[in-house]
mmCIF file of C-alpha atoms in Angstrom:
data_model
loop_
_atom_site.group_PDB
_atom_site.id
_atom_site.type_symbol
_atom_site.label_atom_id
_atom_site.label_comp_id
_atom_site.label_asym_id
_atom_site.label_seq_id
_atom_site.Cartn_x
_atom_site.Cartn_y
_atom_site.Cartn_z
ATOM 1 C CA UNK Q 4 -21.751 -18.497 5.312
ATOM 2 C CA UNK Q 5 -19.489 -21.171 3.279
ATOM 3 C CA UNK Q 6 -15.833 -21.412 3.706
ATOM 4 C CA UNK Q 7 -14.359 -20.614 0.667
ATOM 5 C CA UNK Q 8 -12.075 -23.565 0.954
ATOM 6 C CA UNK Q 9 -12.725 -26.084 3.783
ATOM 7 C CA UNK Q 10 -9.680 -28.255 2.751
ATOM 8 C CA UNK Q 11 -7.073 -27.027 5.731
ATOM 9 C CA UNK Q 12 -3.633 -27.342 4.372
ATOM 10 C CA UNK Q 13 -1.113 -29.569 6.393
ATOM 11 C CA UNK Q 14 1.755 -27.510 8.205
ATOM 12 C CA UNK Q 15 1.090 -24.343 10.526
ATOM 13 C CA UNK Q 16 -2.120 -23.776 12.299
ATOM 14 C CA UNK Q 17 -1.794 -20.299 11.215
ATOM 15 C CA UNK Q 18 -2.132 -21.275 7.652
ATOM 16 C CA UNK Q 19 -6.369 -20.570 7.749
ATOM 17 C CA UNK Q 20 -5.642 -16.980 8.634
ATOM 18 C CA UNK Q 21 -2.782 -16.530 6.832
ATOM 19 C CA UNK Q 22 -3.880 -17.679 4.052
ATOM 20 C CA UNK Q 23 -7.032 -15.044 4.387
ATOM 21 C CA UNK Q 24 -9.599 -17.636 3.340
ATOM 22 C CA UNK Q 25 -12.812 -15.993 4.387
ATOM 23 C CA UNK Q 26 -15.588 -18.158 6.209
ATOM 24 C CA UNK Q 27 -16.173 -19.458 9.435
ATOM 25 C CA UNK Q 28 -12.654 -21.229 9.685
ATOM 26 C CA UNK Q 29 -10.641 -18.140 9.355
ATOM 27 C CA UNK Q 30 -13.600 -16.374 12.174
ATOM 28 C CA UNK Q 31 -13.256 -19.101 14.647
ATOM 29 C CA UNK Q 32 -9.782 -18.979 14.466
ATOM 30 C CA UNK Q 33 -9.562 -15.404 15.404
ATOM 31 C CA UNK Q 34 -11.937 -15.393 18.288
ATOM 32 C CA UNK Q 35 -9.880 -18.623 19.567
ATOM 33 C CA UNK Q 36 -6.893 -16.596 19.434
ATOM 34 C CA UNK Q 37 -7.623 -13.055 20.032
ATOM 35 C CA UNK Q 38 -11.347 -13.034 21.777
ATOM 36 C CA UNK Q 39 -10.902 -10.940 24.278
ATOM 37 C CA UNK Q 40 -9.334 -8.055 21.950
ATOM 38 C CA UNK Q 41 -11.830 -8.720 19.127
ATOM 39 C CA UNK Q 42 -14.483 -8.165 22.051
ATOM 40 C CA UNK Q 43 -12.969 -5.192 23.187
ATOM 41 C CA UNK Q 44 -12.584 -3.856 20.471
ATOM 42 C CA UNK Q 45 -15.783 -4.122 19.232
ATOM 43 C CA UNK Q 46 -17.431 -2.910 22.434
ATOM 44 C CA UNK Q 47 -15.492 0.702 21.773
ATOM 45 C CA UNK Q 48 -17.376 0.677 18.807
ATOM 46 C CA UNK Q 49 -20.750 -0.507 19.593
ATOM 47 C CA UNK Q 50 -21.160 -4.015 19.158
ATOM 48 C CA UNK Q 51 -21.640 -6.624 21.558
ATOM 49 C CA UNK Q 52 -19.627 -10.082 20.398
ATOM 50 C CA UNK Q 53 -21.698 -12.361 21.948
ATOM 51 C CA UNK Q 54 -24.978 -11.133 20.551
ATOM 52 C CA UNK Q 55 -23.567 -11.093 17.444
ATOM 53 C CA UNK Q 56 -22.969 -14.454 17.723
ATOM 54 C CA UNK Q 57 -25.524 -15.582 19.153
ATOM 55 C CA UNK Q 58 -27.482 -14.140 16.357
ATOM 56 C CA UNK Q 59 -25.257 -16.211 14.035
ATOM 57 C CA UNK Q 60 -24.305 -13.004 12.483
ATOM 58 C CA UNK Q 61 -20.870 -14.429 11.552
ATOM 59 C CA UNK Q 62 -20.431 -12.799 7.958
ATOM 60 C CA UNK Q 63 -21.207 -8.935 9.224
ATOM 61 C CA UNK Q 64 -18.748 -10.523 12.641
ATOM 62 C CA UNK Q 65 -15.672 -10.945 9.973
ATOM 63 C CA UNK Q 66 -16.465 -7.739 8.292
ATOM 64 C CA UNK Q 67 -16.346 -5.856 11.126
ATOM 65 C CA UNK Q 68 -13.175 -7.518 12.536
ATOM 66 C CA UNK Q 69 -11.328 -6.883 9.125
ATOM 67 C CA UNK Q 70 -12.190 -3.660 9.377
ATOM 68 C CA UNK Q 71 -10.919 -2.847 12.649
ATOM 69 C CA UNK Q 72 -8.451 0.317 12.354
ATOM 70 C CA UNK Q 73 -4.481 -0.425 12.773
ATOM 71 C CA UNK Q 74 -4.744 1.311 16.065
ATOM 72 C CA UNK Q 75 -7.168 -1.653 17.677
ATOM 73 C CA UNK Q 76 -6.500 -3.911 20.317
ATOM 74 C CA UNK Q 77 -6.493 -6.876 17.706
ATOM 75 C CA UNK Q 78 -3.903 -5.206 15.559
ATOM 76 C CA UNK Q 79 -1.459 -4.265 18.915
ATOM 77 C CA UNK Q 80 -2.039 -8.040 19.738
ATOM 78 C CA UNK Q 81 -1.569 -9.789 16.113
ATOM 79 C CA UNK Q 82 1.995 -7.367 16.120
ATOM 80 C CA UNK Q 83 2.937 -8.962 19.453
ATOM 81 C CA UNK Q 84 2.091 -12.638 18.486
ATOM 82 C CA UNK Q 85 5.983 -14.371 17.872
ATOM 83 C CA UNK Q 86 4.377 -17.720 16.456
ATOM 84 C CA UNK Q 87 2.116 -15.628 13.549
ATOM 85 C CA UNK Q 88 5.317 -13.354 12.981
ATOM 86 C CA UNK Q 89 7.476 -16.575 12.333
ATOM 87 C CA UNK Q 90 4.783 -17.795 9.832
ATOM 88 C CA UNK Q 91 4.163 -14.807 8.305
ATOM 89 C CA UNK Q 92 5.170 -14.049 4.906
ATOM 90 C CA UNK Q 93 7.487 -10.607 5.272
ATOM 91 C CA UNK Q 94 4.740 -7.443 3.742
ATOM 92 C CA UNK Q 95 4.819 -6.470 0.664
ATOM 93 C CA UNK Q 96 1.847 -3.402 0.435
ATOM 94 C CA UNK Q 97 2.695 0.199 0.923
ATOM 95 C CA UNK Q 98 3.107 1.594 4.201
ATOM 96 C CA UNK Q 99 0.948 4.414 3.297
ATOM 97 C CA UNK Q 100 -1.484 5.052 5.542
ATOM 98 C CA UNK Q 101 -5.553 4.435 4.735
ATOM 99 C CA UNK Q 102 -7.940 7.243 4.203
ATOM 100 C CA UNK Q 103 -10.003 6.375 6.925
ATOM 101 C CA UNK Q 104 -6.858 7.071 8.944
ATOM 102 C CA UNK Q 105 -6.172 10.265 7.193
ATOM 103 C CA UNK Q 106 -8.054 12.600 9.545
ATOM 104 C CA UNK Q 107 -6.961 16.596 9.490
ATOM 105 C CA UNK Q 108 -5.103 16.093 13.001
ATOM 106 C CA UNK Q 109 -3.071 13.274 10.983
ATOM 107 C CA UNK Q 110 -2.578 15.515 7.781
ATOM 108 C CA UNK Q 111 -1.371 18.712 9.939
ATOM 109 C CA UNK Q 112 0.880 16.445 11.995
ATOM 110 C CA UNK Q 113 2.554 14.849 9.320
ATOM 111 C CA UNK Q 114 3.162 18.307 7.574
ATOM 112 C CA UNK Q 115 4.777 19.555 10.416
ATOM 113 C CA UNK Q 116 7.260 16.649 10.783
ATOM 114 C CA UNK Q 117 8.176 16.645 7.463
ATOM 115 C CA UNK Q 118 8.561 20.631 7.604
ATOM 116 C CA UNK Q 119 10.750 19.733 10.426
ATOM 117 C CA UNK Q 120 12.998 17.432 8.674
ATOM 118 C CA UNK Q 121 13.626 19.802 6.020
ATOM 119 C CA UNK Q 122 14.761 22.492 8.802
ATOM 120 C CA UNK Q 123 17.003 19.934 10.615
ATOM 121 C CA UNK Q 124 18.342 19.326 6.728
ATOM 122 C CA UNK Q 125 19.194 22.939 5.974
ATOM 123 C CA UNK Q 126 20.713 23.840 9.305
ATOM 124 C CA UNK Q 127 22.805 20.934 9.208
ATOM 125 C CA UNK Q 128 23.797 22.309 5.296
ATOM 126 C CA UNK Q 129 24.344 25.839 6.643
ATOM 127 C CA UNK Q 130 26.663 24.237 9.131
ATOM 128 C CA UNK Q 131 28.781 22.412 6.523
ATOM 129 C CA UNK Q 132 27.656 19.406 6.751
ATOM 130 C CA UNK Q 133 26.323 17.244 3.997
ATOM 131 C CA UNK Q 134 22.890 16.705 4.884
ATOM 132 C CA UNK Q 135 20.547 14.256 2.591
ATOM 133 C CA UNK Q 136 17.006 15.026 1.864
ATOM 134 C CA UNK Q 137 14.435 13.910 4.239
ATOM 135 C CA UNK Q 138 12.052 11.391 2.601
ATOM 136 C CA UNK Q 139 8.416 13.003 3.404
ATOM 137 C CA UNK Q 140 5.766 10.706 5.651
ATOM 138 C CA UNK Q 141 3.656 8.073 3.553
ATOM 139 C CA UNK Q 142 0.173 10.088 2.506
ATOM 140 C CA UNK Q 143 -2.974 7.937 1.810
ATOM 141 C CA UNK Q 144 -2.968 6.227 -1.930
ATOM 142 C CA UNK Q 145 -6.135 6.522 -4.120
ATOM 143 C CA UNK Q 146 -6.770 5.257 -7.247
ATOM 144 C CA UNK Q 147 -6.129 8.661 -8.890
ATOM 145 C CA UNK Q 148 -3.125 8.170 -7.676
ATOM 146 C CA UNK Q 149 -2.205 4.894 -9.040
ATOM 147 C CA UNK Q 150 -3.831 5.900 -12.182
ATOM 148 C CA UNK Q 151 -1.462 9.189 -12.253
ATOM 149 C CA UNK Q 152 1.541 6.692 -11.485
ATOM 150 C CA UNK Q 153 0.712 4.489 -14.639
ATOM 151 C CA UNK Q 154 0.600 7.042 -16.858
ATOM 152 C CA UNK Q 155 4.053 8.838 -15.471
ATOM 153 C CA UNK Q 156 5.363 4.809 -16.202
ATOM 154 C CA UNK Q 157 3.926 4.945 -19.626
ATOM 155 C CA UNK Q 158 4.953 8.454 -20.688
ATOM 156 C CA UNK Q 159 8.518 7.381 -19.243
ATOM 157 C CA UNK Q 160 8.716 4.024 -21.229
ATOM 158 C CA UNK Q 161 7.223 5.766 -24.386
ATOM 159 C CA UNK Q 162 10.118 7.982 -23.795
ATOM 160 C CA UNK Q 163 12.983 5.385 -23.952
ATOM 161 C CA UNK Q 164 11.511 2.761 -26.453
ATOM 162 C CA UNK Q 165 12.342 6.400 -28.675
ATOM 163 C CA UNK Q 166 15.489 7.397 -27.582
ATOM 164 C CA UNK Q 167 16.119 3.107 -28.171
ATOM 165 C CA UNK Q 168 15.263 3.346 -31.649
ATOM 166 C CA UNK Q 169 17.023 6.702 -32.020
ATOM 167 C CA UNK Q 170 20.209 4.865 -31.073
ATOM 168 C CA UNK Q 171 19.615 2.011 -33.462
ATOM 169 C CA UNK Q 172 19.200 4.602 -35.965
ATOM 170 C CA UNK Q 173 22.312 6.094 -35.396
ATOM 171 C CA UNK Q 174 20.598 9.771 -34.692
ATOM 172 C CA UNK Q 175 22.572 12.210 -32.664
ATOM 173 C CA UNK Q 176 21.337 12.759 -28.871
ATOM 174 C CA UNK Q 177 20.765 16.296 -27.910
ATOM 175 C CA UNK Q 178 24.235 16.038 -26.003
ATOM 176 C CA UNK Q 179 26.188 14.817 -29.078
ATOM 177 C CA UNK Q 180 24.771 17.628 -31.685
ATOM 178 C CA UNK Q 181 27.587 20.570 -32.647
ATOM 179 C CA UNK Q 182 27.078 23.339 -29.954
ATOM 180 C CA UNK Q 183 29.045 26.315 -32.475
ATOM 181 C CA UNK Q 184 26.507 28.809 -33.951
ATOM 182 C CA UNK Q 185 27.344 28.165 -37.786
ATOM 183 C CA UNK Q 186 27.120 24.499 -37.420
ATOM 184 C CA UNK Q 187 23.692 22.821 -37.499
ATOM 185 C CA UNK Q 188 22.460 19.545 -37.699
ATOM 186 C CA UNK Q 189 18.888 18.625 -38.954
ATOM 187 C CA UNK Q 190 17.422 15.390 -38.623
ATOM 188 C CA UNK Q 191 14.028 13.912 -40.632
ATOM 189 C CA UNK Q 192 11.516 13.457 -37.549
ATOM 190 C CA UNK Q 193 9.267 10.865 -37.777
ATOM 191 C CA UNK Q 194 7.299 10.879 -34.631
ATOM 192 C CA UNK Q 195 5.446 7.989 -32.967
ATOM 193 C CA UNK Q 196 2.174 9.179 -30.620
ATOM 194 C CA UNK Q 197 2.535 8.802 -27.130
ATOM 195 C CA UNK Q 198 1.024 6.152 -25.717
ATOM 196 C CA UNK Q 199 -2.933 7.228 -24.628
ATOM 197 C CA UNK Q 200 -4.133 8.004 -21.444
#
């Protein structure tokens, strides 16, 4: 298996896994740092680290590492690591949790909490007070999902790149046309297709 880039940079000596090069550098580093989680971790699931490496197996090794769930001893040990928090770059990603997390235990669970939050919210609001609308647990994201979201982001700039030109063209908004029964407005519509799916 070839490093994708054996040139190490100069600075931190977290910069091979940081940088998520692949290859043996970013392996070797791992097992330096975290062997005894890694081999725990893959004991629960089967595998027996030093066989694997033995049998020089080090490409299906650094598959199964990155696939280890968030709940593994490698994860738990990665969050409690102060020098790889200081030189990590602050996430970006959703929070949303994977599918292969998303068991029915999970889905039922985080129903319930977010049924509870919305019973705290209207008992608070029966009792007077101004209560805010709970924000509902993170649910798995698929790519029907991020396809649905493009198209909502489409639709919506289709939308105002209209109304825009609308404005330039000095025609009425639905808020600005007469509201009295005898008085109506028409307007020549010249309509541009939405943008396709």
């Amino acid at each position: 298996m070839e490093d994708e880039d054996p040139q190490r940079p100069h600075g931190s000596p977290l910069q091979p896994v940081l940088r998520r090069p692949g290859g043996r550098a970013r392996l070797v580093w791992l097992l330096t740092r975290y062997r005894d989680q890694i081999e725990a971790d893959l004991a629960l699931i089967g595998w027996d680290l030093a066989a694997l490496w033995t049998a020089r197996r080090w490409r299906f090794l650094l598959n199964l590492i990155d696939h280890l769930p968030r709940t593994s001893h490698l994860t738990a040990a990665m969050a409690d690591d102060d020098e790889l928090a200081e030189n990590s770059p602050e996430p970006t990603g959703s929070s949303a949790p994977t599918l292969t997390e998303w068991s029915p235990t999970v889905e039922r669970l985080t129903l319930a909490v977010d049924r509870l939050g919305e019973l705290i919210a209207a008992v608070y609001g029966a009792a007077g007070g101004k209560a805010k609308a709970p924000k509902p647990l993170p649910r798995p994201i698929t790519a029907r999902d991020r396809v649905r979201s493009k198209v909502r982001q489409r639709k919506r700039a289709h939308v105002l790149a209209e109304l825009g030109r609308a404005r330039e063209e000095q025609r009425p908004s639905m808020a600005e046309l007469p509201t009295a029964p005898d008085e109506r407005y028409t307007a020549a519509r010249t309509r541009t297709p939405p943008p396709k799916e």
